[in-house]
PDB file of C-alpha atoms and ligand atoms in Angstrom:
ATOM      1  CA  UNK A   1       9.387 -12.235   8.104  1.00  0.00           C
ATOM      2  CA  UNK A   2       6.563 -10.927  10.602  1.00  0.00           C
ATOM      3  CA  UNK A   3       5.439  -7.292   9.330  1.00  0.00           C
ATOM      4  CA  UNK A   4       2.099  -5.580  11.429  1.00  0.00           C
ATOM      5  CA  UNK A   5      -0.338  -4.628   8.421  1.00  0.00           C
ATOM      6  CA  UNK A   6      -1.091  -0.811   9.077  1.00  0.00           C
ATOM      7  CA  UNK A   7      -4.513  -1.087   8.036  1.00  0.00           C
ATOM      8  CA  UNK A   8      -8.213  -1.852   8.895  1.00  0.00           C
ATOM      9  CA  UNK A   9      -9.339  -2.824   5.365  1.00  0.00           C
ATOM     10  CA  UNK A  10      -9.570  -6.587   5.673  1.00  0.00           C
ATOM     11  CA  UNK A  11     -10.109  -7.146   1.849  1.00  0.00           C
ATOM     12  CA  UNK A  12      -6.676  -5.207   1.247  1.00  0.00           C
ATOM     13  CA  UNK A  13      -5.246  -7.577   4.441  1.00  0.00           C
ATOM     14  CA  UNK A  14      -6.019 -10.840   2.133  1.00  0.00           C
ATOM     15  CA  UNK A  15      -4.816  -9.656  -0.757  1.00  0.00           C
ATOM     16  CA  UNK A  16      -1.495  -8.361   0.819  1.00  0.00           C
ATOM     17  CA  UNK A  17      -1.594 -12.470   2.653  1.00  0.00           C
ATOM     18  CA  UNK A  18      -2.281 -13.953  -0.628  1.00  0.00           C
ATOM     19  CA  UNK A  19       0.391 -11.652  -2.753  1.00  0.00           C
ATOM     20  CA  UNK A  20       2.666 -11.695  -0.278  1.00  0.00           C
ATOM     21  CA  UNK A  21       2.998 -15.394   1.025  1.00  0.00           C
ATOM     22  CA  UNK A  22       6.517 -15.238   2.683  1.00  0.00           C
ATOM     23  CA  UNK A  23       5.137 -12.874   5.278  1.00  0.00           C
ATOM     24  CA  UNK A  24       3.293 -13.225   8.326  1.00  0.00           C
ATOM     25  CA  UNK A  25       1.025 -10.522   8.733  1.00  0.00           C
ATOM     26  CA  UNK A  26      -0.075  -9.153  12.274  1.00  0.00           C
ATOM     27  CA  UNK A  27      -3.594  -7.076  11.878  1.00  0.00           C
ATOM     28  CA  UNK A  28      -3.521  -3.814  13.657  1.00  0.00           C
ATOM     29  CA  UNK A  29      -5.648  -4.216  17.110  1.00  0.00           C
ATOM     30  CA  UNK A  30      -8.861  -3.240  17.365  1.00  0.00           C
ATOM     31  CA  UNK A  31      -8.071  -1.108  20.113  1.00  0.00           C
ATOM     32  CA  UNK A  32      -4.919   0.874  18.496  1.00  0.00           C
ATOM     33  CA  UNK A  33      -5.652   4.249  17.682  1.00  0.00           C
ATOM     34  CA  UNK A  34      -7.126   5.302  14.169  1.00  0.00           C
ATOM     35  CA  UNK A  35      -3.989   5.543  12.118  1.00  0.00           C
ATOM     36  CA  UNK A  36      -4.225   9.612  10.294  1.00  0.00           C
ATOM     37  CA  UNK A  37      -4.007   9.832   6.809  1.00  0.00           C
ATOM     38  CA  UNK A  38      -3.975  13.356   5.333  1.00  0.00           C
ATOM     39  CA  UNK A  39      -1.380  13.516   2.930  1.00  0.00           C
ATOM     40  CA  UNK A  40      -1.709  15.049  -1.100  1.00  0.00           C
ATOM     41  CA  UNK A  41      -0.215  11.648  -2.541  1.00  0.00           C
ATOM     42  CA  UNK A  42      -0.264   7.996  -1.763  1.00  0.00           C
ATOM     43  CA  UNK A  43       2.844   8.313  -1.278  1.00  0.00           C
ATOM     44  CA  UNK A  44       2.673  10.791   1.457  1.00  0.00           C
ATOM     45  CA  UNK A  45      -0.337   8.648   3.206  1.00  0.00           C
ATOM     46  CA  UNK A  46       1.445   5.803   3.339  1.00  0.00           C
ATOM     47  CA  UNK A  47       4.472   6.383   4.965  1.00  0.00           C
ATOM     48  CA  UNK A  48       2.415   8.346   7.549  1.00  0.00           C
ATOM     49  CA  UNK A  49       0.620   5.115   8.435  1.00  0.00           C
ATOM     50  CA  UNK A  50       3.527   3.099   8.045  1.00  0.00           C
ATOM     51  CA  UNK A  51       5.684   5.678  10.451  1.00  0.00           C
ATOM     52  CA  UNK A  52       2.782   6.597  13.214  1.00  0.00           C
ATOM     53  CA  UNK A  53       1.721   2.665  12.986  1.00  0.00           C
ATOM     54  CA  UNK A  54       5.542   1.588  13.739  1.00  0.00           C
ATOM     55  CA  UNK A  55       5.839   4.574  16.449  1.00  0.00           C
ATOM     56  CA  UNK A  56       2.885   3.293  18.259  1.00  0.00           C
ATOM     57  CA  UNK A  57       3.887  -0.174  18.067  1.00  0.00           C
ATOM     58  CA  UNK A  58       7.517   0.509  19.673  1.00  0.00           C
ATOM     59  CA  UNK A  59       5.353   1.697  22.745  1.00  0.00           C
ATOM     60  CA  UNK A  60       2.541  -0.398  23.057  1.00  0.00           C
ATOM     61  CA  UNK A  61       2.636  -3.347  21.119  1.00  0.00           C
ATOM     62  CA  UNK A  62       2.057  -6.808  22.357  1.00  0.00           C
ATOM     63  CA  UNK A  63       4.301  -8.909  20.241  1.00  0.00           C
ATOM     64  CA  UNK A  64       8.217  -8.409  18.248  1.00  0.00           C
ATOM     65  CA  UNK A  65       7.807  -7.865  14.960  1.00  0.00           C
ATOM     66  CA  UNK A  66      10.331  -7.095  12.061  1.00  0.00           C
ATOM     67  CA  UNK A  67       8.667  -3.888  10.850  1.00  0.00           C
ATOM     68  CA  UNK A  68       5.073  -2.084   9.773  1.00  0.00           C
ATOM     69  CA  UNK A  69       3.766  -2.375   5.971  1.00  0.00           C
ATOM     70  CA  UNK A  70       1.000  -0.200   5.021  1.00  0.00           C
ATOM     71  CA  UNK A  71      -0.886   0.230   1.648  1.00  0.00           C
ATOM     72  CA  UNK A  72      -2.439   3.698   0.255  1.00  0.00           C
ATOM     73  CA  UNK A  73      -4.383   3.140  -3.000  1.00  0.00           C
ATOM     74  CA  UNK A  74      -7.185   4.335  -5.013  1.00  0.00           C
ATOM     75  CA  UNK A  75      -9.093   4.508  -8.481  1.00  0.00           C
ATOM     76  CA  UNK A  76      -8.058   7.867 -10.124  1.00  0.00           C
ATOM     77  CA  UNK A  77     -10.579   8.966 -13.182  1.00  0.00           C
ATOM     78  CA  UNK A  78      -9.366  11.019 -15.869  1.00  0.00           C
ATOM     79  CA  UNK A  79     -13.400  12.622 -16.486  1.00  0.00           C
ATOM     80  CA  UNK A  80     -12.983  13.675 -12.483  1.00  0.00           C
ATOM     81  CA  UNK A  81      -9.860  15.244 -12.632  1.00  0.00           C
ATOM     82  CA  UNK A  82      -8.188  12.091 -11.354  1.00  0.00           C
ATOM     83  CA  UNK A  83     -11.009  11.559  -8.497  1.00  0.00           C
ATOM     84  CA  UNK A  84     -11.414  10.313  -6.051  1.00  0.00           C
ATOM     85  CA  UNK A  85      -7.880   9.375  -6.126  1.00  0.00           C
ATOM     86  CA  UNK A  86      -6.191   9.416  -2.619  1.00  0.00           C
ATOM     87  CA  UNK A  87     -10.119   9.626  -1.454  1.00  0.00           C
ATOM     88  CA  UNK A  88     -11.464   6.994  -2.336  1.00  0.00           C
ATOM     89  CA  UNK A  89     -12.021   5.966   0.721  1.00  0.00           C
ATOM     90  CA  UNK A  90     -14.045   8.616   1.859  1.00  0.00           C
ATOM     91  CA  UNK A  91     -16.175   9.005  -1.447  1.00  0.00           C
ATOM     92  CA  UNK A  92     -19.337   8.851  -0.639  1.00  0.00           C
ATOM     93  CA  UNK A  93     -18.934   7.363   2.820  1.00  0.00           C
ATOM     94  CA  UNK A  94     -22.679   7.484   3.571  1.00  0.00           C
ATOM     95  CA  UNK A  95     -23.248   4.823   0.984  1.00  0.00           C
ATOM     96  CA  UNK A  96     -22.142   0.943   0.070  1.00  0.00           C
ATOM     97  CA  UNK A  97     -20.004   0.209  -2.509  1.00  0.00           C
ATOM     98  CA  UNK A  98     -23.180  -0.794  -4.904  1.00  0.00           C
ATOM     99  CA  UNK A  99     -25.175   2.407  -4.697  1.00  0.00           C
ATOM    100  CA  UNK A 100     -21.355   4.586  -4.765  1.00  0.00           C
ATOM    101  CA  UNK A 101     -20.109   3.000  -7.904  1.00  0.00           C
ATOM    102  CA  UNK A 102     -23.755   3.864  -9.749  1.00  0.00           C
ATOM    103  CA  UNK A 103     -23.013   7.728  -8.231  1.00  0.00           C
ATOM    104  CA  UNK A 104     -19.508   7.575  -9.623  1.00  0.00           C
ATOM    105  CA  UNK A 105     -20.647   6.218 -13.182  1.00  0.00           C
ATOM    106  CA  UNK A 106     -23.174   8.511 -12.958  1.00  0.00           C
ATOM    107  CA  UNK A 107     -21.078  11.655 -12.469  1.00  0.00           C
ATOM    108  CA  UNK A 108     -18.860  10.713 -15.823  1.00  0.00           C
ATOM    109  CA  UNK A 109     -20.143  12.413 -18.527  1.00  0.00           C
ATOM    110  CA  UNK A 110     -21.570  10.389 -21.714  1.00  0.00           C
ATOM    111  CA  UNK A 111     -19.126  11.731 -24.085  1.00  0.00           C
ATOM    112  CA  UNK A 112     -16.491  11.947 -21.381  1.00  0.00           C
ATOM    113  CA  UNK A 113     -13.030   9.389 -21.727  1.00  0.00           C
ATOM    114  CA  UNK A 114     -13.811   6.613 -19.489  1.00  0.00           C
ATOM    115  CA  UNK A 115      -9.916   6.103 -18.624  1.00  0.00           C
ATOM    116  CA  UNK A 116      -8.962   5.360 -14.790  1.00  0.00           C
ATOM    117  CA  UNK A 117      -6.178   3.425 -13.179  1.00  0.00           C
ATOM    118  CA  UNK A 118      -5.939   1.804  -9.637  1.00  0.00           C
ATOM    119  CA  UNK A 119      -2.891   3.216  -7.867  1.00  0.00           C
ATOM    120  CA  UNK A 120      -0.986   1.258  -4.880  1.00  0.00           C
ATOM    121  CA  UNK A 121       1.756   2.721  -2.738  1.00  0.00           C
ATOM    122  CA  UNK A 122       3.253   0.293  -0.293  1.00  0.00           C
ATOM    123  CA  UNK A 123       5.504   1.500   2.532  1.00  0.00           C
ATOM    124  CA  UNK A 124       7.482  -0.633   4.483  1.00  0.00           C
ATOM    125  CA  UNK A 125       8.914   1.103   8.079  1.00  0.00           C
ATOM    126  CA  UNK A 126      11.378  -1.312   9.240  1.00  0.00           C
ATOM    127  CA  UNK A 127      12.392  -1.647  12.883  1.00  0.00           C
ATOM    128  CA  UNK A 128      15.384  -0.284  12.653  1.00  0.00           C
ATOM    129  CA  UNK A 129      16.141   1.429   9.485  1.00  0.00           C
ATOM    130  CA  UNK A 130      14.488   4.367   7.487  1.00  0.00           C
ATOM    131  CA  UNK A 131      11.364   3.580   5.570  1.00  0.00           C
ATOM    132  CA  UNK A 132      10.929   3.010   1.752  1.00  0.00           C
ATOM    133  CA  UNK A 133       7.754   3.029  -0.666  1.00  0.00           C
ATOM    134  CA  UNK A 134       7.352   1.151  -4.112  1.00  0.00           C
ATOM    135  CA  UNK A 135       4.384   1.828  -6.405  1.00  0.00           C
ATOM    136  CA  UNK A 136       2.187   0.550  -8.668  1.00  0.00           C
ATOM    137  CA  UNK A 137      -0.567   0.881 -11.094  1.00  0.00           C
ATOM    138  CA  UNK A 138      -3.243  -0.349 -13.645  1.00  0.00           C
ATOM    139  CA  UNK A 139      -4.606   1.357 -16.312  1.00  0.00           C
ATOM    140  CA  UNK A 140      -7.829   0.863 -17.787  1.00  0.00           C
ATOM    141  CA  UNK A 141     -11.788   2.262 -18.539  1.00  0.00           C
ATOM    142  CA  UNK A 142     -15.002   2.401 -16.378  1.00  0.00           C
ATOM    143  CA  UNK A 143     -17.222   0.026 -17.250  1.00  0.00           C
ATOM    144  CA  UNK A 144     -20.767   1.651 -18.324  1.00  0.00           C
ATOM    145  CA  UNK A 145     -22.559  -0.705 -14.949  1.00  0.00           C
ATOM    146  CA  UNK A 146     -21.128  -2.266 -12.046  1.00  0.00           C
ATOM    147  CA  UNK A 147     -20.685  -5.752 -13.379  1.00  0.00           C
ATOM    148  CA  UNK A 148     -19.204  -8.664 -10.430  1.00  0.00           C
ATOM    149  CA  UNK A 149     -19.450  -9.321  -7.365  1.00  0.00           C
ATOM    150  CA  UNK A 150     -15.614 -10.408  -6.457  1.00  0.00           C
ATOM    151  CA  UNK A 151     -12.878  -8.087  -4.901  1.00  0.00           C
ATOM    152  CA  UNK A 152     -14.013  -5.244  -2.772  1.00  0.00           C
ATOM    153  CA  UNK A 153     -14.504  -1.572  -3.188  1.00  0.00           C
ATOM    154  CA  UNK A 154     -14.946  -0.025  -6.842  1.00  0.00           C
ATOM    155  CA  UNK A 155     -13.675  -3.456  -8.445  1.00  0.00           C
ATOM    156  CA  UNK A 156     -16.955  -4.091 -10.192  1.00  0.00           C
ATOM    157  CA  UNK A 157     -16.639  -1.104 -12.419  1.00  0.00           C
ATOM    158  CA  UNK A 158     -13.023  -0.716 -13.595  1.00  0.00           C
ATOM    159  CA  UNK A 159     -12.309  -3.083 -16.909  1.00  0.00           C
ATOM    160  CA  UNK A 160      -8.107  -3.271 -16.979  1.00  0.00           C
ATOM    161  CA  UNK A 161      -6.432  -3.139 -20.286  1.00  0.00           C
ATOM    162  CA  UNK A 162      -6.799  -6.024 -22.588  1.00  0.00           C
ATOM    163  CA  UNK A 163      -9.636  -7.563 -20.579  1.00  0.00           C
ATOM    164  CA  UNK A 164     -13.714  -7.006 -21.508  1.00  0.00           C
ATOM    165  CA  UNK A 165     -14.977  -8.051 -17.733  1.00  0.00           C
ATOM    166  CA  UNK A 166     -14.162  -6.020 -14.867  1.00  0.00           C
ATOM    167  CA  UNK A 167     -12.070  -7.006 -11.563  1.00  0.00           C
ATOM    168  CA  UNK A 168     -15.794  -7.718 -10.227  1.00  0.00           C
ATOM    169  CA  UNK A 169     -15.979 -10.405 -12.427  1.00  0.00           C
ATOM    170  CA  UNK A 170     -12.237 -11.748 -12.995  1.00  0.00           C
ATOM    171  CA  UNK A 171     -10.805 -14.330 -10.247  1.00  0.00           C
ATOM    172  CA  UNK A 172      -8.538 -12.910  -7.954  1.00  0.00           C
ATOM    173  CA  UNK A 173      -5.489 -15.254  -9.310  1.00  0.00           C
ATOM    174  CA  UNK A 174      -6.121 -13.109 -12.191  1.00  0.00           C
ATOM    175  CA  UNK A 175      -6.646  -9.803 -10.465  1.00  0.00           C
ATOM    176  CA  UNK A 176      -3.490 -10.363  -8.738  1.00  0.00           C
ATOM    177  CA  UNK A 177      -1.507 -10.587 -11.585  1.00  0.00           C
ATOM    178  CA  UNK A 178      -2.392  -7.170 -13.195  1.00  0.00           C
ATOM    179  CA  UNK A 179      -3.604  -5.171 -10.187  1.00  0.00           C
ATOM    180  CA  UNK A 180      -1.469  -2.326  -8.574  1.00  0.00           C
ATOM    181  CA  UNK A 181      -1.563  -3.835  -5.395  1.00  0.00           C
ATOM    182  CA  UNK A 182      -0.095  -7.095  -7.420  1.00  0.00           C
ATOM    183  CA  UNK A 183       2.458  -5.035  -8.768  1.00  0.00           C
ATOM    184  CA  UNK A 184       3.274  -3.085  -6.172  1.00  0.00           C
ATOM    185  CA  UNK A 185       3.512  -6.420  -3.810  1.00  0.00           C
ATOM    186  CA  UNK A 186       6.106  -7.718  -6.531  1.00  0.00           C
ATOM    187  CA  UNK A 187       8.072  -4.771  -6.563  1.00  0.00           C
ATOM    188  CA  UNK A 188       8.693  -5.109  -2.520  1.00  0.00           C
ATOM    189  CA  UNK A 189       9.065  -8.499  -3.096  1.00  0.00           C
ATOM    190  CA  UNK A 190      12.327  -7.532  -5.324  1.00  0.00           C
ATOM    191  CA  UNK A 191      13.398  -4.784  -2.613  1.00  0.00           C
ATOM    192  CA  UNK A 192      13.576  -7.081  -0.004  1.00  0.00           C
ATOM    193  CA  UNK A 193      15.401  -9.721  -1.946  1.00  0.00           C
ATOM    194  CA  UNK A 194      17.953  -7.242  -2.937  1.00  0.00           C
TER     195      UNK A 194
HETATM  196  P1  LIG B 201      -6.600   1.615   5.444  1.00  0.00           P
HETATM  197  O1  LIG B 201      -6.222   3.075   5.314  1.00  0.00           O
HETATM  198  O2  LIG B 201      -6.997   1.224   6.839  1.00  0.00           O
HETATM  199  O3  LIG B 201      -5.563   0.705   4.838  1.00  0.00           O
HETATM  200  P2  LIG B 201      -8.670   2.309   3.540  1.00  0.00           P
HETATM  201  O4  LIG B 201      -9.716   1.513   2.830  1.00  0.00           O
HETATM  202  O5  LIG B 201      -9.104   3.576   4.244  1.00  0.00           O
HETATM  203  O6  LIG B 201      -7.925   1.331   4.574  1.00  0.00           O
HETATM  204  P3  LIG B 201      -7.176   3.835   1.594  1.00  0.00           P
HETATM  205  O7  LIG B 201      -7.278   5.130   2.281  1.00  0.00           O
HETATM  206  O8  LIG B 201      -5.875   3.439   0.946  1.00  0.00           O
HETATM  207  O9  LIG B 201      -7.505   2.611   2.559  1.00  0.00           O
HETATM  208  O10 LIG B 201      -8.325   3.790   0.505  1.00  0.00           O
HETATM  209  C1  LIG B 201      -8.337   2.810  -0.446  1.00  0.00           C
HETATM  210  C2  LIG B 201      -9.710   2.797  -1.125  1.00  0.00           C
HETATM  211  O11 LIG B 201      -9.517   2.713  -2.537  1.00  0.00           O
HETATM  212  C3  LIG B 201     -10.444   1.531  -0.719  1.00  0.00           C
HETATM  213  O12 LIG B 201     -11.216   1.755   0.446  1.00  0.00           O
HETATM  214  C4  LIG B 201     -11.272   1.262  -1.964  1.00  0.00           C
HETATM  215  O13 LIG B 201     -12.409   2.083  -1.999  1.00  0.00           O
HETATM  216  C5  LIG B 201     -10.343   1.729  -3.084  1.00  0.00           C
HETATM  217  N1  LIG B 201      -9.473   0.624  -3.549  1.00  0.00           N
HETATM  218  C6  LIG B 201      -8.145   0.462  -3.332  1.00  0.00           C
HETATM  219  N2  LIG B 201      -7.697  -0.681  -3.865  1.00  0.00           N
HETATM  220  C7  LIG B 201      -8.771  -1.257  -4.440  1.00  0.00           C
HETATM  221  C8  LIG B 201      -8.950  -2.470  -5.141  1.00  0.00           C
HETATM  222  O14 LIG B 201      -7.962  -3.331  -5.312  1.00  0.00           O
HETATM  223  N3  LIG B 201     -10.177  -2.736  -5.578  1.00  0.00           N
HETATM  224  C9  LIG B 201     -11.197  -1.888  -5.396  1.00  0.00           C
HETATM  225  N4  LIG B 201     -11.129  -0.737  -4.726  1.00  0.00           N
HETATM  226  C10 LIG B 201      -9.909  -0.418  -4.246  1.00  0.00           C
END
């Protein structure tokens, strides 16, 4: 199955290729348009990059494909009223990921609960027939420092349940097997085999 990845995040890209083996993935251009994303919910963001990516695609794109997959996701804390949530993107966009996990960590109060959970919507916009999310998540705490340097983005500072080191420091076989994204890749993977 060929899908185009709605996305410019190459670390969510390799995760989707490595949890999603079956599919070939075809990277949205360099040249395509910024795909909008201004929706309240995952959900809502990513079917809107799943339907505009698809849209655009129909008109200008270069090579058949079988239909658009896009990914919406974020860390949602329970001390910041489930922030940054469906922005974590554009938390503190100014800095890198080092310097705006020490501002997040810094921003939870000491005697604050230091629960969170990653949240992954997938949306798949097929060629021809109406589009369909599945969703995931994994709970867990904030670590006290950012503690890793594998994954990508606030990795390094979330500890999932059951585990002492953080997705920073886990291997990604690992990762994959608790993660939302890893969940939420599974529960497509049962959609489409059904
Ligand atoms: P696209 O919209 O182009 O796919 P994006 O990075 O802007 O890329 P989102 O709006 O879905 O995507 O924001 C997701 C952010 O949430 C991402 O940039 C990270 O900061 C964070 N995030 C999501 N999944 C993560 C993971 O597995 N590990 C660490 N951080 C993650």
């Amino acid at each position: 199955m060929k899908l185009l990845l709605a996305s410019r995040n190459t670390h969510k890209a390799q995760e989707l290729a490595e949890l999603l083996p079956g599919i070939t993935f075809v990277l949205w251009p360099p040249g395509a348009p910024e795909i909008p994303e201004d929706g309240t919910f995952f959900q809502d963001n990513a079917l809107q990059k799943a339907t505009f990516a698809l849209a655009w695609w129909k008109q200008h794109g270069p090579e058949p494909i079988e239909g658009v997959l896009a990914d919406d996701s974020g860390l949602c804390v329970d001390a910041l009223w489930g922030g940054p949530g469906v922005l974590s993107a554009r938390f503190a966009p100014e800095l890198d990921y080092p310097t705006k996990n020490r501002k997040l960590l810094a921003m939870i109060p000491l005697d604050a609960p230091r629960t969170a959970r990653f949240v992954c919507v997938l949306a798949l916009a097929p060629m021809a027939s109406p589009p369909f999310t599945v969703g995931a998540a994994v709970e867990g705490i904030l670590a006290l420092n950012h503690r890793g340097s594998n994954g990508f983005g606030y990795d390094p500072i979330f500890i999932p349940h059951g585990y002492e080191q953080t997705f920073g420091e886990l291997p990604s076989d690992i990762k994959h097997t608790l993660s939302h994204r890893g969940r939420a890749a599974r529960a497509l993977k049962v959609r489409l085999e059904a």
